[in-house]
Coordinates of C-alpha atoms and ligand atoms in Angstrom, one line a residue:
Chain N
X8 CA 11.6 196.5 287.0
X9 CA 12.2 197.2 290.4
X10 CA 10.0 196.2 293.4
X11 CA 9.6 199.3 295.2
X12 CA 7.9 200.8 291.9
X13 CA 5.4 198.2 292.4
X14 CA 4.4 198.7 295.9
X15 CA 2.7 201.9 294.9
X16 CA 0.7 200.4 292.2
X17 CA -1.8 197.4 292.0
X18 CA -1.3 194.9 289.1
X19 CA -4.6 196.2 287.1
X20 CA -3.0 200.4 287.2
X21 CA -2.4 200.9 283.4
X22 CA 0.4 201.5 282.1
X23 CA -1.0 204.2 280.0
X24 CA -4.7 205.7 280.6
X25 CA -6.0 208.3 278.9
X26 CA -9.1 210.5 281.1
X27 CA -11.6 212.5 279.0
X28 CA -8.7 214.2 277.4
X29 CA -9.5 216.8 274.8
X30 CA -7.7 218.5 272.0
X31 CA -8.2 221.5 269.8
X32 CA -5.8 222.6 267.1
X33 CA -7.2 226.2 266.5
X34 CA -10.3 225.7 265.4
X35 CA -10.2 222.0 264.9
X36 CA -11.5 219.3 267.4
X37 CA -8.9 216.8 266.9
X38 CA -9.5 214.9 269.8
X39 CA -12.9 214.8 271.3
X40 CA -13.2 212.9 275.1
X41 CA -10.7 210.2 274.9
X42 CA -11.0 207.7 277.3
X43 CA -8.2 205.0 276.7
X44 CA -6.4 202.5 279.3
X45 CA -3.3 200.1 277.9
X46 CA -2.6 197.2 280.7
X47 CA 0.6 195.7 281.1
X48 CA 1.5 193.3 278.3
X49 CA -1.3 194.2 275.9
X50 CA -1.4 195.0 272.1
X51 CA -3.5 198.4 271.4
X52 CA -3.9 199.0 268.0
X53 CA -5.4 202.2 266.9
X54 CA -6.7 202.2 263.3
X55 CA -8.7 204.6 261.7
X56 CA -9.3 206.7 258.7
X57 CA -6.3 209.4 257.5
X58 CA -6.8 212.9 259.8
X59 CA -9.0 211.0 262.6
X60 CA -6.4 212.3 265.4
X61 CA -4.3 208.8 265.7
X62 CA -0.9 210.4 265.3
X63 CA -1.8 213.3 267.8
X64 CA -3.1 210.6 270.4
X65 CA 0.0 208.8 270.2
X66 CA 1.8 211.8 270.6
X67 CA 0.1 213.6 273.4
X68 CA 0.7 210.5 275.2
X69 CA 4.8 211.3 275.2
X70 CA 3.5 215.5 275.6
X71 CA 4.7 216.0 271.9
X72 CA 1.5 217.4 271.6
X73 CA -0.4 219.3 274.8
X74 CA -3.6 218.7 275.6
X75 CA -6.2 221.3 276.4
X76 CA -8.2 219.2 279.0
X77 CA -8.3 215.6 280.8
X78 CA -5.3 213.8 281.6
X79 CA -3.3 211.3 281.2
X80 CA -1.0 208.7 283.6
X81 CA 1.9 206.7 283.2
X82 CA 1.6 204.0 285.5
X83 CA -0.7 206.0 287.5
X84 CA 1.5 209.1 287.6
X85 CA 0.6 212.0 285.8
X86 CA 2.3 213.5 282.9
X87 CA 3.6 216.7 283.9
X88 CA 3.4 219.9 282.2
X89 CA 7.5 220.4 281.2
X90 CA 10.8 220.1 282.9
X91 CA 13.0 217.2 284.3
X92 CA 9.9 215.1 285.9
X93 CA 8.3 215.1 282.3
X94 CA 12.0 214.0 280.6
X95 CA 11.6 211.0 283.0
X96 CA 8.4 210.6 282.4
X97 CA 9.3 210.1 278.4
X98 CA 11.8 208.1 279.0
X99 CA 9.5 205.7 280.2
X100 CA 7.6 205.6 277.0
X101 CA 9.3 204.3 273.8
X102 CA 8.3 206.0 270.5
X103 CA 8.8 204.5 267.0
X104 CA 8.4 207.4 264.2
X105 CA 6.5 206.6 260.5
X106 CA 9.6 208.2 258.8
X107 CA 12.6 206.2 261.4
X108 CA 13.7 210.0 262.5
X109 CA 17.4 207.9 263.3
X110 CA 20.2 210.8 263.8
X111 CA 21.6 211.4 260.6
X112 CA 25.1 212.1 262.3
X113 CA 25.5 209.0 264.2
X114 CA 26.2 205.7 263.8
X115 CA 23.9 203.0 264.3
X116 CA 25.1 201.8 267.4
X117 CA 25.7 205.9 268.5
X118 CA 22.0 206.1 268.1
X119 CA 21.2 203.4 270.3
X120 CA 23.6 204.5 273.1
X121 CA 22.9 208.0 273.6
X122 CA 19.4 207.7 275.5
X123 CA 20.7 204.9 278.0
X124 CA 24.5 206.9 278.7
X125 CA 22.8 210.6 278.8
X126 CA 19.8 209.9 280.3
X127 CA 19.8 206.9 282.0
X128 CA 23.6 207.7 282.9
X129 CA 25.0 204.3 281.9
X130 CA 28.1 204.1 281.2
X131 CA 29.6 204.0 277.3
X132 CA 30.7 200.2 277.7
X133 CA 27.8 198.9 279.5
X134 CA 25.4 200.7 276.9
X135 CA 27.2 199.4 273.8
X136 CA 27.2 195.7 274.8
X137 CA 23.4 196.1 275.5
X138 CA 23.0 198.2 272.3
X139 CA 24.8 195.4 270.4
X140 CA 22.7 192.6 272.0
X141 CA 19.5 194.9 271.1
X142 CA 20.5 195.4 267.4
X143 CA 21.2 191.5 267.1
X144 CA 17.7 191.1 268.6
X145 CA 16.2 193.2 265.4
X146 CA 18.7 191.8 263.4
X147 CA 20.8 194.9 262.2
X148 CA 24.3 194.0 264.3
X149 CA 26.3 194.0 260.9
X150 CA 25.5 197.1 260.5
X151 CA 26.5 199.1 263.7
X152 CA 28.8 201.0 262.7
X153 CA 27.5 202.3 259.8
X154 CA 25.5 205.6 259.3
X155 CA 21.4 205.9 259.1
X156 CA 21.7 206.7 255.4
X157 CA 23.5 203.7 254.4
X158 CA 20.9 201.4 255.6
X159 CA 17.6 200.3 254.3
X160 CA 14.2 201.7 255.3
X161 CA 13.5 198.5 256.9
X162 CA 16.6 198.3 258.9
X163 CA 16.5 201.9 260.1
X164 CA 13.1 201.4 261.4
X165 CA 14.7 198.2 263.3
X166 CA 16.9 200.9 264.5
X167 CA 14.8 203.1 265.8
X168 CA 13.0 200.1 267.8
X169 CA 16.4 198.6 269.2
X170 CA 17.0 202.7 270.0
X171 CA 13.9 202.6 272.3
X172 CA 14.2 199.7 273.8
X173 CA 17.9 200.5 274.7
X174 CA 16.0 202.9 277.4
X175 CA 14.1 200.0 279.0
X176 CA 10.2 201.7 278.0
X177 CA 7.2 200.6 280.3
X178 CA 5.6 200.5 276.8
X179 CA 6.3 202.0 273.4
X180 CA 4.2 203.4 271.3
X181 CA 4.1 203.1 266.8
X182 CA 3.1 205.5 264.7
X183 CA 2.3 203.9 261.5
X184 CA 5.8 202.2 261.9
X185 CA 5.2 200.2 258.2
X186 CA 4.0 203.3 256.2
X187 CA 7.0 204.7 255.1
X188 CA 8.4 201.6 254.2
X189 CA 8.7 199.6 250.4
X190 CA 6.4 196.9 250.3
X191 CA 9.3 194.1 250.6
X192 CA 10.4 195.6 254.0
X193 CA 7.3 195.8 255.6
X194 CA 7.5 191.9 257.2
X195 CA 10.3 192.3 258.2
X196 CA 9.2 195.6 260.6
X197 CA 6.1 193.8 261.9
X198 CA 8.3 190.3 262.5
X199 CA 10.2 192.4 265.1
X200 CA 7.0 193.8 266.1
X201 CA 5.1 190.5 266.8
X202 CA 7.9 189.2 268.3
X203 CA 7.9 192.0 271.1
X204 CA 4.8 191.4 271.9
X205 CA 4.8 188.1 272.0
X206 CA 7.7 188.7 274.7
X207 CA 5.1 190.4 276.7
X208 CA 6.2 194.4 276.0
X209 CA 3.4 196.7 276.2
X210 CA 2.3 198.1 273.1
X211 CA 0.1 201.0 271.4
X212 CA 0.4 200.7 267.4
X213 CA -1.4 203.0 264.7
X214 CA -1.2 201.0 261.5
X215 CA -2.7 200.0 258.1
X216 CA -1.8 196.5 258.7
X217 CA -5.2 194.3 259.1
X218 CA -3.3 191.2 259.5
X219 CA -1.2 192.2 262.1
X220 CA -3.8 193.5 264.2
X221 CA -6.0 190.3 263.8
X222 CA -2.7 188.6 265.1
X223 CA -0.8 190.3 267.4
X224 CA -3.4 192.7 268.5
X225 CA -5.3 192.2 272.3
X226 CA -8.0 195.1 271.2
X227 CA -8.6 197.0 268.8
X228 CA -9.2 200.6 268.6
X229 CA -11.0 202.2 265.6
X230 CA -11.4 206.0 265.8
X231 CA -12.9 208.4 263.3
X232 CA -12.9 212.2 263.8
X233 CA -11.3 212.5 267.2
X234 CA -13.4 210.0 268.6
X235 CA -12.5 206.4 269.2
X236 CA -15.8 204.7 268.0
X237 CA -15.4 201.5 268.9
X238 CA -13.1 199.1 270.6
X239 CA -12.9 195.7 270.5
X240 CA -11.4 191.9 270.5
X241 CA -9.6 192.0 267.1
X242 CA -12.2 188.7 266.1
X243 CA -15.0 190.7 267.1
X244 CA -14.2 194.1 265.4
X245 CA -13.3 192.6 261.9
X246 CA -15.7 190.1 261.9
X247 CA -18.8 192.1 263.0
X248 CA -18.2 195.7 263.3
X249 CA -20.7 197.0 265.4
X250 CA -20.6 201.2 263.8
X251 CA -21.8 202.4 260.4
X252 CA -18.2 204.0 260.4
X253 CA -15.9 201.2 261.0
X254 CA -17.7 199.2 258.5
X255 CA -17.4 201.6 255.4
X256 CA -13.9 201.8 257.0
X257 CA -13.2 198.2 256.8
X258 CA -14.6 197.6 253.5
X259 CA -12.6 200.7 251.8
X260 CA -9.7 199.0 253.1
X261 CA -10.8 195.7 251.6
X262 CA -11.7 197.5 248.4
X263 CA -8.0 198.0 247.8
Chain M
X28 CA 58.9 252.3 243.9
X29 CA 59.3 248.7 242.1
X30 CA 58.5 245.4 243.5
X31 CA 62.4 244.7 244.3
X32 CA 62.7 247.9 246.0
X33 CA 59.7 247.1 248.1
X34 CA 60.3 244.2 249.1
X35 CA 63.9 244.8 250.3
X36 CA 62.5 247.6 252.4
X37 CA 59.2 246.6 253.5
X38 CA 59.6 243.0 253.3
X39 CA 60.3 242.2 257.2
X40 CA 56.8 244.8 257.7
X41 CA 54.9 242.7 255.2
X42 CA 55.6 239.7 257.1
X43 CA 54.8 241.2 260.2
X44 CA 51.6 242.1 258.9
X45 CA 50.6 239.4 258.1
X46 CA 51.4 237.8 260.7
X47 CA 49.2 240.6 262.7
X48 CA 46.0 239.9 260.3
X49 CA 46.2 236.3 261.0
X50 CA 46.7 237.2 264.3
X51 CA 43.4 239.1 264.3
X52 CA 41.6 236.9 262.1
X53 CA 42.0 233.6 264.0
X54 CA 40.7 235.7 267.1
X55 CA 38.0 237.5 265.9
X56 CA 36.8 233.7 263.9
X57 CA 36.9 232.5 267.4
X58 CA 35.0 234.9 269.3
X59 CA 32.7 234.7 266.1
X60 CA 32.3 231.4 266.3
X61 CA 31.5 231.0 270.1
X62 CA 29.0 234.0 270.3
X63 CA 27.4 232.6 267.3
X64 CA 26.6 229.2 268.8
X65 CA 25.4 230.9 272.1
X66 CA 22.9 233.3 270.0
X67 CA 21.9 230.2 268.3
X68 CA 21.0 228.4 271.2
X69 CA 19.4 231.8 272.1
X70 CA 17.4 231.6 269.1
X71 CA 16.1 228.5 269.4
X72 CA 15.5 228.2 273.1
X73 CA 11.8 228.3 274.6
X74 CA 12.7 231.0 276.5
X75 CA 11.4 234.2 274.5
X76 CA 13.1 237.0 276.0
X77 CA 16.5 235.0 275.4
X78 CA 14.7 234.4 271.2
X79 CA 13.8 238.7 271.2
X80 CA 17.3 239.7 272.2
X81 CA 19.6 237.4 270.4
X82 CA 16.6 238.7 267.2
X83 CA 17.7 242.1 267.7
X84 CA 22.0 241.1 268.3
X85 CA 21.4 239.3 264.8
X86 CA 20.0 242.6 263.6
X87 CA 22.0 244.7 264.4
X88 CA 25.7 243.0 263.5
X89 CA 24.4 241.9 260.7
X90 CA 23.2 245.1 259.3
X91 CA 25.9 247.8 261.2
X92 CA 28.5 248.8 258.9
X93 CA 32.3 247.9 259.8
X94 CA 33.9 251.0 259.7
X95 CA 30.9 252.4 261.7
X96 CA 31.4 249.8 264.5
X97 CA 35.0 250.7 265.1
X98 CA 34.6 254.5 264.9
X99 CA 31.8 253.7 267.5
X100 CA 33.7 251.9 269.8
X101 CA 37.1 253.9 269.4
X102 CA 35.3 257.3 270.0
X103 CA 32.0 256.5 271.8
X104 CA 33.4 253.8 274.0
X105 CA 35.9 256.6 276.3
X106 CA 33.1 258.9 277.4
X107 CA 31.9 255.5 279.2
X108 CA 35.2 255.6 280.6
X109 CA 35.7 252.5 278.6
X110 CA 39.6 253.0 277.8
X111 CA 40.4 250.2 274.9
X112 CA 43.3 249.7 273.0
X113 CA 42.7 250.0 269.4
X114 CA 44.0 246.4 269.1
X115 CA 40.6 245.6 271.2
X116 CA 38.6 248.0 269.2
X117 CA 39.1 245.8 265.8
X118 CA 39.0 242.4 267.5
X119 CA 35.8 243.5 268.7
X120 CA 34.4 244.7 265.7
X121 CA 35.8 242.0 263.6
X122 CA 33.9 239.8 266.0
X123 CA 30.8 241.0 266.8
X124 CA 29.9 241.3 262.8
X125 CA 30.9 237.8 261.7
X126 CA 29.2 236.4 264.8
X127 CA 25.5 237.4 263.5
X128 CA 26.4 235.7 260.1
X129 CA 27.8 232.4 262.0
X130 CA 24.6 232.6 263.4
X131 CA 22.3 233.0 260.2
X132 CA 24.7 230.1 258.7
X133 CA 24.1 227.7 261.5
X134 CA 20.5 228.6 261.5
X135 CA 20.1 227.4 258.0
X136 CA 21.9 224.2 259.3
X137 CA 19.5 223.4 261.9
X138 CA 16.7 223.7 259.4
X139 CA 18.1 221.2 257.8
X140 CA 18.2 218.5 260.7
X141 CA 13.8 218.1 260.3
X142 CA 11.7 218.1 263.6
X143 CA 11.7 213.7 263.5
X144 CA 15.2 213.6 264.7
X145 CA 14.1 216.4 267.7
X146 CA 10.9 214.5 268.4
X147 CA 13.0 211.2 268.8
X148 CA 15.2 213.0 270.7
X149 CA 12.6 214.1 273.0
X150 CA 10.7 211.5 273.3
X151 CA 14.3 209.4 274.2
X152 CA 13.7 212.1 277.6
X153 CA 16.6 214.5 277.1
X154 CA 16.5 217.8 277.7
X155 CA 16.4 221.1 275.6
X156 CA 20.6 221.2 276.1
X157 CA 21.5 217.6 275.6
X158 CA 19.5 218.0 272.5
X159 CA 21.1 221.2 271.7
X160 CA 24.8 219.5 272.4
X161 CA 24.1 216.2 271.4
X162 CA 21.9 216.3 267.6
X163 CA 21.5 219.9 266.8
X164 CA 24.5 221.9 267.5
X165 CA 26.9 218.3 265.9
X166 CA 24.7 218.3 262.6
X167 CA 24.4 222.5 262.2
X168 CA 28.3 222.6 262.5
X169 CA 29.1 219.6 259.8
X170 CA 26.7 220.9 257.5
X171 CA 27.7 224.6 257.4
X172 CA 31.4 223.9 256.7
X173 CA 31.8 225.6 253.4
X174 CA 29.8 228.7 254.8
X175 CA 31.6 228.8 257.7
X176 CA 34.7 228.5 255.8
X177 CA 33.6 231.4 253.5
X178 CA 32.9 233.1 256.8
X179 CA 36.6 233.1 257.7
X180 CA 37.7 234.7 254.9
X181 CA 35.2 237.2 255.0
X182 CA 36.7 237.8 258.3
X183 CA 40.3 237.9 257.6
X184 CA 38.9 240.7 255.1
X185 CA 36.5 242.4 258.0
X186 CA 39.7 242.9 260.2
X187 CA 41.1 245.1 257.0
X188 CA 39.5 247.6 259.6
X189 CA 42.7 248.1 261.3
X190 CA 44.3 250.2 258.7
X191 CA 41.7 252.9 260.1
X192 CA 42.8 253.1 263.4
X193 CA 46.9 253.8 264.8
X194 CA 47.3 250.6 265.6
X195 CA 51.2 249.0 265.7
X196 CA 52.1 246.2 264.7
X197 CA 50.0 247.3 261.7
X198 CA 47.9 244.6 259.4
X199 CA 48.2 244.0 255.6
X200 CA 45.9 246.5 254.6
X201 CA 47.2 249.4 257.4
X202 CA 50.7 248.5 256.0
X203 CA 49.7 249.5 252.7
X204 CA 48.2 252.8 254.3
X205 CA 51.5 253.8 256.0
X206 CA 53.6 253.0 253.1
X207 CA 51.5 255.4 250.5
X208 CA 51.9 258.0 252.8
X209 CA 55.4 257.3 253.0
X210 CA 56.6 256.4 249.7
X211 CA 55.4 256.4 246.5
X212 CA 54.3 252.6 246.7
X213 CA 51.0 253.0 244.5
X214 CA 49.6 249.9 243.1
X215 CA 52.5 247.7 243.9
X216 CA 52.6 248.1 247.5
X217 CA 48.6 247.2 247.8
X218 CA 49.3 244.4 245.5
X219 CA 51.7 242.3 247.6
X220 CA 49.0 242.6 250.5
X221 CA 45.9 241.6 247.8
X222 CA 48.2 238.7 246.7
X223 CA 48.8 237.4 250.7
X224 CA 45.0 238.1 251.5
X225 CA 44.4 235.7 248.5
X226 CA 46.9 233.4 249.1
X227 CA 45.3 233.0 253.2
X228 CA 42.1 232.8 251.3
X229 CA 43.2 229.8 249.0
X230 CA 44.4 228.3 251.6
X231 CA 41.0 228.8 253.9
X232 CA 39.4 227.3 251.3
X233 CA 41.1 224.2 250.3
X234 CA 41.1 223.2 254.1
X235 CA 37.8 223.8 254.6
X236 CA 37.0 221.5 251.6
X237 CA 38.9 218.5 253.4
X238 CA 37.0 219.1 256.4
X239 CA 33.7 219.2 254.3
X240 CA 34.4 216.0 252.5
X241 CA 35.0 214.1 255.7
X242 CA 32.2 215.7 258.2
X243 CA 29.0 215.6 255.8
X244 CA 26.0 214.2 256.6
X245 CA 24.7 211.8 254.0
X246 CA 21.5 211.6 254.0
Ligands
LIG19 N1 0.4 220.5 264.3 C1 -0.8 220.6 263.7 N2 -1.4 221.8 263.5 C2 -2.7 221.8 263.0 N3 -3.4 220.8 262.6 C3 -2.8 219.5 262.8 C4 -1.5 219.4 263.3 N4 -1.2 218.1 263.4 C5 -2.3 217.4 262.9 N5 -3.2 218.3 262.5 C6 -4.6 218.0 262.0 O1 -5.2 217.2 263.0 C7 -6.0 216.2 262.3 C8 -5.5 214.8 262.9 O2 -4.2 214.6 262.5 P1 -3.4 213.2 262.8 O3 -3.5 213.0 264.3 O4 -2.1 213.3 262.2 O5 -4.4 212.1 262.1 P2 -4.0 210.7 261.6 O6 -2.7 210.3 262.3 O7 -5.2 209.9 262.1 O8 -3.9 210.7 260.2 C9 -5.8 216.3 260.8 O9 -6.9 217.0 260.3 C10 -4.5 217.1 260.8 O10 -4.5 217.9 259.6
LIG20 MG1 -0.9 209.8 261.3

């Protein structure tokens, strides 16, 4: 990252923070006053009942999804409303997709490559020997050249991670990246996953996965109905949750 | 007249013909084709004056009746001052009708890509165009083959709207016009023209089966 970036920024601005930001779809308060910062190197992970607003979080963060109030900052720079300055913005911010969303008409390695040569303007070779370094980190390299279809669940979802961090991401964020997956691929995902973080990459992760949060996690995030209702150490929030919510939570969970 | 008798006297007029509804074909196709990507774009663009109009162009060609295109643009056009010749007149009408069903066919593609593959694509920061040229427009095209190929032949038969205007050289179906007026050709002489319009057609077809094969998406 470059120095000049840093100049403008002290070492505690978040990476992402989220002010008092509100949502509404129609009728429906889907997310109510969210107040959220990520710090440089840390683990977020959001978990929550189904329909509490973790997938809309995670996406109004990248301005998939609009807000209605509040706002939000990358780095202390706020998201803009549309246009080039909000591409960048994205850029910045990796995404990983439940359901892989790899392009069905390109090649593994094609995948990788187009972000960094059309938007970060590298050039085809430079991007494919960083693409094939990427996919040998997440372990897919044999299959480069192959199409999205032809691979496992498992591997595409390596895919889509080596895709986002072809563009160099201040942090990227997970949408339930293990949901869609058979049960046999699942470690497999969250090896690739606890080994980014352990590398020190910023990261926001909505998941079902208890054991991974009490691992990797640096704090946890429980929300319920648009609300985060508690956040805490990972120790602390499955060992003594402090809500009426997250405990009936935990223990359906446990029930299973 | 017989087939023999036909043939030795038309036979060099046949091949022109055809020649002249290929002709027509493979421009109209084009013009189709590149007018029905732009109205696509249209359609999908945030921009919703751009969304209404290219709404009401789809409407419009797709509903407005061949024959009554070209009578409008032969007669109509000239009190504009718009002098075209009728060669024009049927290129554009053998255009601007296919274009709208390009179009609808590389709607139904798109809505076949799923909103994941956008979101990824968005959230990888590219615009609205490099999305358009990049995953959209790349994975309409090689999933509408076959109905774009269908499209071509429907076309080829679209520009069968020559034979109502003067127009020289004359096309397969024109040809067939001039020599019942001429001779006593009857069933024979439209045959010959039905069997090459098929035989284009067969053609269309098998090629645009190849291309199928090796463009599909698996998925
Ligand atoms: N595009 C949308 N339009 C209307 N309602 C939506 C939309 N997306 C999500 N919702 C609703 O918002 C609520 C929160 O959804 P979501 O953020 O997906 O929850 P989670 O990811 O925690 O399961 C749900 O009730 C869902 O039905
Ligand atoms: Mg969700």
């Amino acid at each position: 990252m470059s120095d000049t970036m840093h100049e403008t920024m002290n070492d505690r601005t978040p990476v992402i923070e989220l002010k008092h930001v509100d949502k509404h779809f129609g009728s429906l308060h889907v997310l109510k006053d969210i107040n959220l910062s990520v710090q440089k190197g840390e683990v977020v992970v959001i978990i929550g009942p189904s329909g509490s607003g973790k997938s809309t979080l995670c996406r109004t963060i990248n301005r998939l999804e609009t807000i209605d109030s509040g706002e939000i900052l990358i780095e202390g720079t706020k998201m803009p409303q549309e246009g080039k300055e909000l591409a960048r913005l994205r850029a910045q911010i990796g995404m990983v997709f439940q359901s892989f969303n790899l392009f069905a008409h390109k090649t593994i390695i094609d995948n990788v490559i187009l972000g960094p040569m059309d938007v970060l303007k590298k050039s085809k070779k430079e991007a494919k020997e960083e693409a094939m370094q990427l996919l040998s980190r997440v372990g897919v390299d044999s299959q480069a050249n192959k199409v999205p279809a032809q691979l496992s669940g498992g591997q595409q979802q390596r895919v889509a991670i080596a895709r986002a961090l072809a563009m160099h991401p201040k942090a990227i964020l997970f949408d339930e990246p293990t949901s869609a997956l058979d049960p046999e691929m699942i470690g497999e995902v969250l090896d690739v996953m606890t080994k980014l973080a352990r590398e020190g990459m910023t990261m926001l992760v909505v998941t079902h996965e208890m054991n991974f949060a009490r691992r990797v996690a640096s704090r946890v995030i429980f929300m319920d109905g648009g609300s985060i209702v508690e956040e805490n150490t990972p120790e602390e929030f499955f060992n003594h949750p402090k809500s009426q919510r997250a405990q009936d939570f935990l223990n359906s969970i446990q029930a299973h | 007249m017989g087939i023999k008798e036909l043939l030795s006297q038309y036979g060099d007029q046949y091949i022109q013909a055809l020649f002249t509804t290929w002709k027509l074909t493979a421009f109209s196709f084009a013009i189709a084709f590149v007018i029905g990507v732009a109205v696509t774009v249209m359609r999908i663009s945030p921009v919703q004056p751009l969304r209404v109009f290219a709404e009401i162009y789809i409407q419009i060609f797709r509903n407005i009746p061949g024959a009554s295109l070209l009578m409008l643009l032969v007669y109509a056009l000239p009190y504009l001052d718009v002098l075209l010749s009728y060669f024009v007149c049927v290129l554009i009408a053998a255009s601007l009708i296919p274009s709208a069903f390009c179009s609808e066919y590389l709607m139904a593609g798109i809505n076949t890509i799923g909103t994941g593959q956008i979101e990824a694509a968005r959230s990888l920061g590219l615009s609205f165009m490099q999305i358009i040229r990049r995953v959209v427009i790349p994975q309409a095209l090689r999933s509408s083959v076959l109905p774009l190929t269908n499209l071509l032949v429907s076309t080829m038969l679209t520009t069968a709207l020559a034979s109502q205007v003067p127009m020289n050289p004359r096309d397969l179906t024109g040809l067939v016009a001039h020599i019942n007026t001429h001779a006593v050709g009857g069933v024979t002489a439209f045959l010959i023209s039905a069997l090459l319009y098929c035989a284009t057609a067969v053609v269309i077809g098998q090629v645009g089966n190849m291309i199928d094969r090796k463009v599909r998406i698996l998925r």
